[in-house]
Amino acid sequence: MTFTLSSLVLALAATLTGVVNAHPIAQSSSESTISERGSLLSSLGIQSWSQPPEHPVHKLFARQSTYPTGNPDVTTMPDAWKQALSNALAAGLIPDIPQSNEGVYPNGLNPLDPSICSSTAQCRGNGDIWDSPDGMLGISFDDGPTAASPALYDYLRSQNQRSTHFMIGLNIAANQNIFMQTYNDGNDIAVHTWTHRYMTGLTNEELVAEFGWTLQIIADLTGGRIARYWRPPYGDSDNRVRAIAKNIFGLTQVNWNHDTDDWEIATGQTNPTAVANALASFIALPKSPGLMILEHELDTNTVQAFINAYPNMKSSGWDTRSIPELFGAPYYQNAQGNTSPVTPQGIVAGSPAAGPAAAAAAGNAVTTGANPTPANATPTSAIAMGASVSPSSSASVHKNGATPSIRGVTGYLWALLVLPFLL
């Protein structure tokens, strides 16, 4: 099997003229085999799925995207995201819950009412994760990447400890090299929204933009990987927010069962000693349920609080794992981990969980049957990240109305055509 520059050019030409194949190379069966791919990689001088920064494939994904610099403008977000929301609303998948004011609902509505189920009020929604399995301690951090993050990542690597990082989109955009450090270390990347606002106070469209842009930049920087988990800022979510996260983006909500309040060190509301004492008290608890501790990579104080407590976690017999490893799940919706192949699932894919919204959206989707989702993966989202699909042509791919170009035809069309063989 060979793969030439001319075949790559033909693949791109087919994309831009509206013809999209699951693979750019003809095959005798519906999927290429592992051995075929290995042979192809060898022919290209590639020894592993994970490519070094200087490899030519990265030029296809040069960091030239334009991302919001503050609260996202919902009028300019990709059309595919807008359409997915419209489909979900039409299918009755998004409940009509009024916006709150930092978790306080109008007209005296009860946040614990099952129809609302506000996680600010400690209501545990269907499918939420709040606890780790017995005997396990979920290692996760919010609000990165920041200037304090590299010290945390260095320590985690020195301990061979994997972790989940719920990242803010704006912080990723501002600290891309720091982001890549933890990604290259093999840690799980998850969503903490674009601007870290109270989610239940946002409109449906604002919610879509907050999730969408965060997933977008993660995908752009990781070769198309779609995060599996998200954590609501301030723990603020309800059934409307959950429905948009799950039914449109395939995200699973992760909360916590113990809070260090470490972020308050910077405000003077607490201090390192109080945080250390809180961590010690959590670690000393019985092993059931397992621990899901809220910690941050905000500054040197929060990072050092974890570093100081970690030896006690291990000596106390806790099985420390990243969030997906707690449950034996893949890191991402379309990849087992940071070096495994990305499943080219297209812009959208129907799934039982996504229901009619996904099915309706899938009519305009570019999909492929290659590389099926692992058996233990959760259902695919109604819209995966990449570039948006223009309503006028399912092959004209762009973001924010930009004219299609080598960079514009990134995301999943390139994943469909090229990445199954290059990454």
Short mmCIF file of C-alpha atoms in Angstrom, two decimals:
data_model
loop_
_atom_site.label_atom_id
_atom_site.label_comp_id
_atom_site.label_asym_id
_atom_site.label_seq_id
_atom_site.Cartn_x
_atom_site.Cartn_y
_atom_site.Cartn_z
CA MET A 1 0.00 0.00 0.00
CA THR A 2 1.36 3.40 -0.93
CA PHE A 3 0.24 6.92 -0.21
CA THR A 4 1.50 9.75 -2.42
CA LEU A 5 1.24 13.51 -2.45
CA SER A 6 -0.95 13.25 -5.53
CA SER A 7 -3.46 11.07 -3.72
CA LEU A 8 -3.56 13.59 -0.88
CA VAL A 9 -4.23 16.40 -3.35
CA LEU A 10 -6.96 14.35 -5.01
CA ALA A 11 -8.51 13.72 -1.62
CA LEU A 12 -8.61 17.45 -0.89
CA ALA A 13 -10.02 18.17 -4.32
CA ALA A 14 -12.76 15.64 -3.76
CA THR A 15 -13.60 17.30 -0.47
CA LEU A 16 -13.92 20.75 -1.96
CA THR A 17 -16.10 19.51 -4.84
CA GLY A 18 -18.55 17.78 -2.55
CA VAL A 19 -17.25 14.21 -2.79
CA VAL A 20 -16.20 12.76 0.52
CA ASN A 21 -14.92 9.21 0.92
CA ALA A 22 -14.28 7.41 4.17
CA HIS A 23 -10.66 7.01 3.11
CA PRO A 24 -8.58 8.52 0.30
CA ILE A 25 -7.21 5.10 -0.61
CA ALA A 26 -9.32 2.42 -2.23
CA GLN A 27 -9.73 -0.65 -0.06
CA SER A 28 -10.98 -4.16 -0.61
CA SER A 29 -12.95 -4.02 2.63
CA SER A 30 -14.85 -1.37 4.59
CA GLU A 31 -11.93 -0.71 6.94
CA SER A 32 -8.16 -0.79 6.65
CA THR A 33 -6.48 -3.22 8.99
CA ILE A 34 -3.96 -2.42 11.66
CA SER A 35 -1.23 -4.12 9.64
CA GLU A 36 -2.11 -2.10 6.53
CA ARG A 37 -1.88 1.11 8.50
CA GLY A 38 1.40 0.04 10.03
CA SER A 39 2.79 -0.57 6.56
CA LEU A 40 1.57 2.83 5.41
CA LEU A 41 3.16 4.56 8.40
CA SER A 42 6.46 2.83 7.69
CA SER A 43 6.34 3.90 4.06
CA LEU A 44 6.05 7.49 5.23
CA GLY A 45 8.91 7.15 7.67
CA ILE A 46 6.54 7.36 10.64
CA GLN A 47 7.29 5.05 13.56
CA SER A 48 4.34 5.84 15.83
CA TRP A 49 0.86 7.33 15.86
CA SER A 50 2.04 10.39 17.78
CA GLN A 51 3.88 12.79 15.54
CA PRO A 52 6.73 15.12 16.57
CA PRO A 53 6.09 18.87 16.22
CA GLU A 54 8.23 19.10 13.07
CA HIS A 55 6.26 16.45 11.17
CA PRO A 56 4.54 17.80 8.01
CA VAL A 57 1.09 16.74 9.25
CA HIS A 58 1.17 19.57 11.76
CA LYS A 59 1.31 22.09 8.93
CA LEU A 60 -2.21 21.03 8.04
CA PHE A 61 -3.27 22.20 11.49
CA ALA A 62 -1.18 25.32 11.97
CA ARG A 63 -2.61 27.37 14.84
CA GLN A 64 -4.24 30.00 12.68
CA SER A 65 -7.82 29.70 13.93
CA THR A 66 -9.53 32.77 15.31
CA TYR A 67 -11.06 32.18 18.73
CA PRO A 68 -13.21 34.47 20.87
CA THR A 69 -11.19 36.83 23.05
CA GLY A 70 -13.95 37.17 25.64
CA ASN A 71 -17.56 36.09 25.90
CA PRO A 72 -18.28 34.34 22.58
CA ASP A 73 -20.50 36.12 20.05
CA VAL A 74 -23.31 33.64 19.46
CA THR A 75 -24.11 35.16 16.08
CA THR A 76 -20.73 34.16 14.65
CA MET A 77 -20.40 30.64 16.03
CA PRO A 78 -20.36 27.86 13.41
CA ASP A 79 -23.65 27.17 11.68
CA ALA A 80 -23.44 23.47 12.53
CA TRP A 81 -23.59 24.29 16.24
CA LYS A 82 -26.63 26.51 15.71
CA GLN A 83 -28.33 23.80 13.68
CA ALA A 84 -27.64 21.15 16.29
CA LEU A 85 -29.27 23.34 18.94
CA SER A 86 -32.25 23.95 16.68
CA ASN A 87 -32.61 20.21 16.07
CA ALA A 88 -32.37 19.40 19.77
CA LEU A 89 -34.98 22.00 20.66
CA ALA A 90 -37.32 20.77 17.93
CA ALA A 91 -36.92 17.22 19.19
CA GLY A 92 -37.84 18.26 22.74
CA LEU A 93 -34.43 17.32 24.13
CA ILE A 94 -33.77 20.66 25.86
CA PRO A 95 -36.10 21.40 28.80
CA ASP A 96 -37.56 24.90 29.14
CA ILE A 97 -35.99 26.00 32.42
CA PRO A 98 -35.64 29.73 33.10
CA GLN A 99 -32.18 31.23 33.48
CA SER A 100 -31.00 31.61 37.06
CA ASN A 101 -29.04 34.34 38.79
CA GLU A 102 -26.00 32.43 40.04
CA GLY A 103 -28.14 29.41 40.84
CA VAL A 104 -31.16 31.35 42.18
CA TYR A 105 -34.22 30.83 39.99
CA PRO A 106 -37.00 33.37 39.39
CA ASN A 107 -40.52 33.15 40.79
CA GLY A 108 -39.43 31.10 43.77
CA LEU A 109 -38.72 27.99 41.69
CA ASN A 110 -37.25 25.18 43.76
CA PRO A 111 -33.74 24.29 42.46
CA LEU A 112 -34.19 20.79 43.88
CA ASP A 113 -37.34 20.16 41.88
CA PRO A 114 -36.60 17.07 39.76
CA SER A 115 -37.50 19.01 36.62
CA ILE A 116 -34.69 21.51 37.37
CA CYS A 117 -32.16 19.53 39.46
CA SER A 118 -29.65 22.29 40.12
CA SER A 119 -26.21 20.95 40.94
CA THR A 120 -25.57 24.23 42.78
CA ALA A 121 -28.19 22.95 45.21
CA GLN A 122 -26.45 19.55 45.27
CA CYS A 123 -29.03 17.81 43.10
CA ARG A 124 -27.37 14.92 41.32
CA GLY A 125 -28.60 14.67 37.78
CA ASN A 126 -28.99 11.59 35.65
CA GLY A 127 -25.57 10.61 34.34
CA ASP A 128 -23.60 13.03 36.54
CA ILE A 129 -20.39 11.86 38.21
CA TRP A 130 -19.97 13.03 41.80
CA ASP A 131 -18.17 10.14 43.50
CA SER A 132 -15.24 7.94 42.63
CA PRO A 133 -15.62 4.17 42.92
CA ASP A 134 -14.88 2.75 46.35
CA GLY A 135 -11.21 2.92 47.27
CA MET A 136 -10.38 5.29 44.43
CA LEU A 137 -9.46 8.97 44.38
CA GLY A 138 -10.03 10.97 41.22
CA ILE A 139 -7.09 13.25 40.43
CA SER A 140 -8.35 16.35 38.63
CA PHE A 141 -7.69 20.08 38.47
CA ASP A 142 -9.74 23.05 37.32
CA ASP A 143 -9.01 26.39 35.63
CA GLY A 144 -5.79 25.60 33.76
CA PRO A 145 -3.59 26.06 32.01
CA THR A 146 -1.90 28.86 33.98
CA ALA A 147 1.63 30.02 34.75
CA ALA A 148 1.54 27.75 37.82
CA SER A 149 0.62 24.66 35.81
CA PRO A 150 4.08 23.48 34.62
CA ALA A 151 5.23 22.79 38.19
CA LEU A 152 2.12 20.66 38.71
CA TYR A 153 2.65 18.80 35.45
CA ASP A 154 6.31 18.17 36.29
CA TYR A 155 5.33 16.71 39.66
CA LEU A 156 2.61 14.50 38.21
CA ARG A 157 5.06 13.17 35.64
CA SER A 158 7.67 12.49 38.33
CA GLN A 159 5.07 10.38 40.16
CA ASN A 160 3.84 8.60 37.02
CA GLN A 161 0.40 9.93 37.94
CA ARG A 162 -2.22 10.56 35.27
CA SER A 163 -4.82 13.25 35.87
CA THR A 164 -7.79 15.03 34.31
CA HIS A 165 -7.57 18.76 33.62
CA PHE A 166 -10.83 20.71 33.31
CA MET A 167 -9.56 23.61 31.25
CA ILE A 168 -10.88 27.07 30.47
CA GLY A 169 -10.91 27.82 26.76
CA LEU A 170 -9.53 31.33 27.13
CA ASN A 171 -6.67 29.97 29.24
CA ILE A 172 -5.86 27.37 26.61
CA ALA A 173 -5.75 30.05 23.92
CA ALA A 174 -3.40 32.18 26.04
CA ASN A 175 -1.15 29.30 27.17
CA GLN A 176 -0.98 26.84 24.32
CA ASN A 177 2.56 25.63 25.05
CA ILE A 178 1.63 24.91 28.67
CA PHE A 179 -1.48 23.10 27.45
CA MET A 180 0.65 20.91 25.20
CA GLN A 181 2.90 19.98 28.12
CA THR A 182 0.17 18.16 30.02
CA TYR A 183 -1.33 16.74 26.84
CA ASN A 184 2.06 15.35 25.78
CA ASP A 185 2.49 13.93 29.28
CA GLY A 186 -0.55 11.75 28.58
CA ASN A 187 -3.08 13.47 30.82
CA ASP A 188 -6.80 13.69 30.08
CA ILE A 189 -8.09 17.01 28.75
CA ALA A 190 -11.63 18.03 29.71
CA VAL A 191 -13.91 21.07 29.44
CA HIS A 192 -14.39 23.86 31.98
CA THR A 193 -16.11 26.16 29.44
CA TRP A 194 -14.71 29.08 27.50
CA THR A 195 -15.06 31.92 30.04
CA HIS A 196 -15.95 30.23 33.37
CA ARG A 197 -19.36 31.87 33.78
CA TYR A 198 -22.34 30.62 35.78
CA MET A 199 -23.88 28.27 33.26
CA THR A 200 -27.52 28.32 34.42
CA GLY A 201 -27.60 32.08 33.86
CA LEU A 202 -26.78 31.78 30.15
CA THR A 203 -29.09 31.44 27.16
CA ASN A 204 -29.16 28.22 25.16
CA GLU A 205 -27.07 29.85 22.44
CA GLU A 206 -24.51 31.12 24.95
CA LEU A 207 -24.22 27.64 26.43
CA VAL A 208 -23.58 26.16 23.00
CA ALA A 209 -20.83 28.72 22.38
CA GLU A 210 -19.21 28.11 25.77
CA PHE A 211 -19.03 24.36 25.19
CA GLY A 212 -18.35 24.56 21.49
CA TRP A 213 -15.35 26.87 21.49
CA THR A 214 -13.69 25.00 24.34
CA LEU A 215 -14.11 21.70 22.54
CA GLN A 216 -12.96 23.38 19.33
CA ILE A 217 -9.61 24.58 20.64
CA ILE A 218 -8.96 21.26 22.39
CA ALA A 219 -9.65 19.45 19.12
CA ASP A 220 -7.48 21.87 17.14
CA LEU A 221 -4.50 21.35 19.43
CA THR A 222 -4.81 17.59 19.88
CA GLY A 223 -5.31 16.34 16.35
CA GLY A 224 -9.10 16.29 16.56
CA ARG A 225 -9.72 14.70 19.95
CA ILE A 226 -13.16 15.39 21.40
CA ALA A 227 -13.25 15.75 25.19
CA ARG A 228 -15.52 13.34 27.06
CA TYR A 229 -16.02 15.17 30.36
CA TRP A 230 -16.90 18.67 31.54
CA ARG A 231 -17.12 20.31 34.94
CA PRO A 232 -19.49 23.25 35.52
CA PRO A 233 -17.83 26.43 36.82
CA TYR A 234 -18.91 27.00 40.43
CA GLY A 235 -20.66 23.62 40.14
CA ASP A 236 -23.53 25.49 38.47
CA SER A 237 -25.64 23.31 36.19
CA ASP A 238 -29.22 22.10 35.82
CA ASN A 239 -31.21 19.86 33.51
CA ARG A 240 -31.20 22.42 30.69
CA VAL A 241 -27.44 22.83 30.82
CA ARG A 242 -26.92 19.08 31.14
CA ALA A 243 -29.15 18.45 28.14
CA ILE A 244 -27.18 20.82 25.91
CA ALA A 245 -23.86 19.38 27.11
CA LYS A 246 -24.96 15.77 26.56
CA ASN A 247 -27.37 15.87 23.63
CA ILE A 248 -25.43 18.33 21.48
CA PHE A 249 -21.82 17.74 22.51
CA GLY A 250 -21.81 14.27 24.09
CA LEU A 251 -20.30 15.58 27.33
CA THR A 252 -20.64 13.92 30.73
CA GLN A 253 -20.84 16.23 33.74
CA VAL A 254 -18.34 15.71 36.58
CA ASN A 255 -18.87 17.42 39.94
CA TRP A 256 -17.14 16.63 43.27
CA ASN A 257 -17.94 15.29 46.71
CA HIS A 258 -15.31 17.29 48.64
CA ASP A 259 -14.12 20.87 48.15
CA THR A 260 -10.75 22.18 49.33
CA ASP A 261 -11.75 25.82 48.73
CA ASP A 262 -8.13 26.22 47.63
CA TRP A 263 -9.07 28.96 45.16
CA GLU A 264 -9.93 31.18 48.12
CA ILE A 265 -6.28 31.41 49.18
CA ALA A 266 -5.78 34.10 46.56
CA THR A 267 -8.74 36.10 47.91
CA GLY A 268 -7.66 35.83 51.54
CA GLN A 269 -10.79 33.87 52.49
CA THR A 270 -8.67 30.87 53.46
CA ASN A 271 -5.00 29.97 53.79
CA PRO A 272 -2.64 27.11 52.87
CA THR A 273 -2.84 25.58 56.33
CA ALA A 274 -6.65 25.37 56.21
CA VAL A 275 -6.50 23.78 52.76
CA ALA A 276 -3.89 21.27 53.92
CA ASN A 277 -6.06 20.36 56.91
CA ALA A 278 -9.09 19.92 54.67
CA LEU A 279 -7.19 17.61 52.34
CA ALA A 280 -5.88 15.57 55.27
CA SER A 281 -9.41 15.16 56.64
CA PHE A 282 -10.73 13.98 53.25
CA ILE A 283 -7.89 11.51 52.80
CA ALA A 284 -8.61 10.03 56.25
CA LEU A 285 -12.24 9.27 55.37
CA PRO A 286 -13.55 5.73 54.81
CA LYS A 287 -12.95 4.34 51.33
CA SER A 288 -16.64 4.36 50.40
CA PRO A 289 -17.59 6.30 48.44
CA GLY A 290 -14.36 7.11 46.68
CA LEU A 291 -13.04 10.66 46.73
CA MET A 292 -13.68 13.27 44.06
CA ILE A 293 -11.86 16.33 45.44
CA LEU A 294 -12.16 19.77 43.88
CA GLU A 295 -8.68 21.23 43.35
CA HIS A 296 -7.26 23.94 41.10
CA GLU A 297 -4.12 24.72 39.15
CA LEU A 298 -4.69 28.43 39.62
CA ASP A 299 -1.48 29.51 41.35
CA THR A 300 1.53 28.24 43.26
CA ASN A 301 -0.47 27.88 46.48
CA THR A 302 -3.12 25.60 45.01
CA VAL A 303 -0.52 23.55 43.15
CA GLN A 304 1.64 23.17 46.24
CA ALA A 305 -1.36 22.12 48.31
CA PHE A 306 -1.81 19.09 46.06
CA ILE A 307 1.90 18.31 45.91
CA ASN A 308 2.09 18.34 49.70
CA ALA A 309 -0.97 16.10 50.07
CA TYR A 310 -0.22 13.55 47.36
CA PRO A 311 2.18 11.35 49.36
CA ASN A 312 -0.51 11.05 52.04
CA MET A 313 -3.04 9.99 49.40
CA LYS A 314 -0.76 7.14 48.34
CA SER A 315 0.37 6.07 51.81
CA SER A 316 -3.29 6.00 52.95
CA GLY A 317 -4.06 3.36 50.36
CA TRP A 318 -6.04 5.39 47.86
CA ASP A 319 -6.00 4.19 44.26
CA THR A 320 -5.35 7.51 42.48
CA ARG A 321 -6.53 7.80 38.87
CA SER A 322 -7.65 10.25 36.24
CA ILE A 323 -11.42 10.53 35.77
CA PRO A 324 -11.72 8.18 32.77
CA GLU A 325 -9.40 5.66 34.40
CA LEU A 326 -11.73 5.52 37.40
CA PHE A 327 -14.37 3.97 35.17
CA GLY A 328 -12.28 2.19 32.55
CA ALA A 329 -13.42 4.65 29.90
CA PRO A 330 -11.53 6.10 26.92
CA TYR A 331 -10.15 9.59 27.49
CA TYR A 332 -12.02 11.08 24.56
CA GLN A 333 -15.20 10.50 22.63
CA ASN A 334 -13.21 9.55 19.54
CA ALA A 335 -9.89 8.25 20.88
CA GLN A 336 -8.72 5.96 23.64
CA GLY A 337 -5.97 8.36 24.70
CA ASN A 338 -3.43 10.94 23.63
CA THR A 339 -1.38 8.72 21.34
CA SER A 340 -4.01 6.28 20.08
CA PRO A 341 -5.68 6.76 16.68
CA VAL A 342 -8.48 9.29 16.39
CA THR A 343 -11.74 7.80 15.19
CA PRO A 344 -12.87 9.92 12.22
CA GLN A 345 -16.52 10.19 13.19
CA GLY A 346 -17.32 13.23 11.10
CA ILE A 347 -18.98 16.49 12.01
CA VAL A 348 -21.98 14.78 13.54
CA ALA A 349 -23.08 11.25 14.25
CA GLY A 350 -26.43 9.88 15.31
CA SER A 351 -26.58 8.09 18.62
CA PRO A 352 -29.27 6.65 20.86
CA ALA A 353 -28.35 9.15 23.57
CA ALA A 354 -28.53 12.11 21.25
CA GLY A 355 -31.85 10.91 19.84
CA PRO A 356 -33.79 12.76 17.14
CA ALA A 357 -31.53 15.81 17.24
CA ALA A 358 -28.56 13.74 16.21
CA ALA A 359 -30.53 11.87 13.60
CA ALA A 360 -31.76 15.11 12.08
CA ALA A 361 -28.32 16.67 12.15
CA ALA A 362 -26.76 13.56 10.68
CA GLY A 363 -28.58 14.22 7.44
CA ASN A 364 -26.10 17.02 6.75
CA ALA A 365 -23.12 15.25 8.25
CA VAL A 366 -19.93 13.92 6.82
CA THR A 367 -19.50 10.50 8.39
CA THR A 368 -17.48 7.37 7.91
CA GLY A 369 -17.84 3.77 8.92
CA ALA A 370 -14.14 3.35 9.56
CA ASN A 371 -12.63 2.92 13.01
CA PRO A 372 -15.76 2.21 15.08
CA THR A 373 -16.00 3.71 18.56
CA PRO A 374 -14.57 1.40 21.24
CA ALA A 375 -17.18 -0.81 22.83
CA ASN A 376 -16.88 0.88 26.21
CA ALA A 377 -17.14 4.40 24.83
CA THR A 378 -20.18 6.51 25.52
CA PRO A 379 -22.46 7.41 22.59
CA THR A 380 -21.21 9.92 20.09
CA SER A 381 -22.36 13.51 20.39
CA ALA A 382 -24.79 15.23 18.09
CA ILE A 383 -21.99 17.49 16.92
CA ALA A 384 -18.28 16.92 17.15
CA MET A 385 -15.76 19.67 16.86
CA GLY A 386 -13.82 20.69 13.80
CA ALA A 387 -14.88 23.20 11.20
CA SER A 388 -18.53 23.97 10.58
CA VAL A 389 -20.39 22.72 7.53
CA SER A 390 -21.94 25.34 5.30
CA PRO A 391 -25.66 24.72 4.72
CA SER A 392 -25.12 25.29 1.00
CA SER A 393 -22.57 22.51 0.65
CA SER A 394 -21.73 19.67 2.98
CA ALA A 395 -18.19 19.74 1.61
CA SER A 396 -17.54 23.47 1.99
CA VAL A 397 -15.95 23.56 5.39
CA HIS A 398 -15.09 26.75 7.23
CA LYS A 399 -15.22 28.53 10.56
CA ASN A 400 -16.90 31.87 11.12
CA GLY A 401 -17.70 32.22 7.44
CA ALA A 402 -14.08 32.09 6.32
CA THR A 403 -13.33 31.05 2.76
CA PRO A 404 -12.26 27.39 2.63
CA SER A 405 -8.48 26.98 2.55
CA ILE A 406 -5.86 24.43 3.57
CA ARG A 407 -6.35 25.61 7.17
CA GLY A 408 -10.09 26.03 6.75
CA VAL A 409 -10.55 22.45 5.63
CA THR A 410 -9.22 21.19 8.95
CA GLY A 411 -11.05 19.33 11.66
CA TYR A 412 -13.02 16.34 10.65
CA LEU A 413 -12.94 16.41 6.87
CA TRP A 414 -9.16 16.21 7.05
CA ALA A 415 -9.50 13.61 9.77
CA LEU A 416 -11.75 11.58 7.52
CA LEU A 417 -9.37 11.78 4.59
CA VAL A 418 -5.90 11.89 6.05
CA LEU A 419 -5.49 11.44 9.78
CA PRO A 420 -6.53 7.76 9.94
CA PHE A 421 -3.27 7.15 8.07
CA LEU A 422 -0.98 9.84 9.45
CA LEU A 423 -1.66 10.07 13.17
#
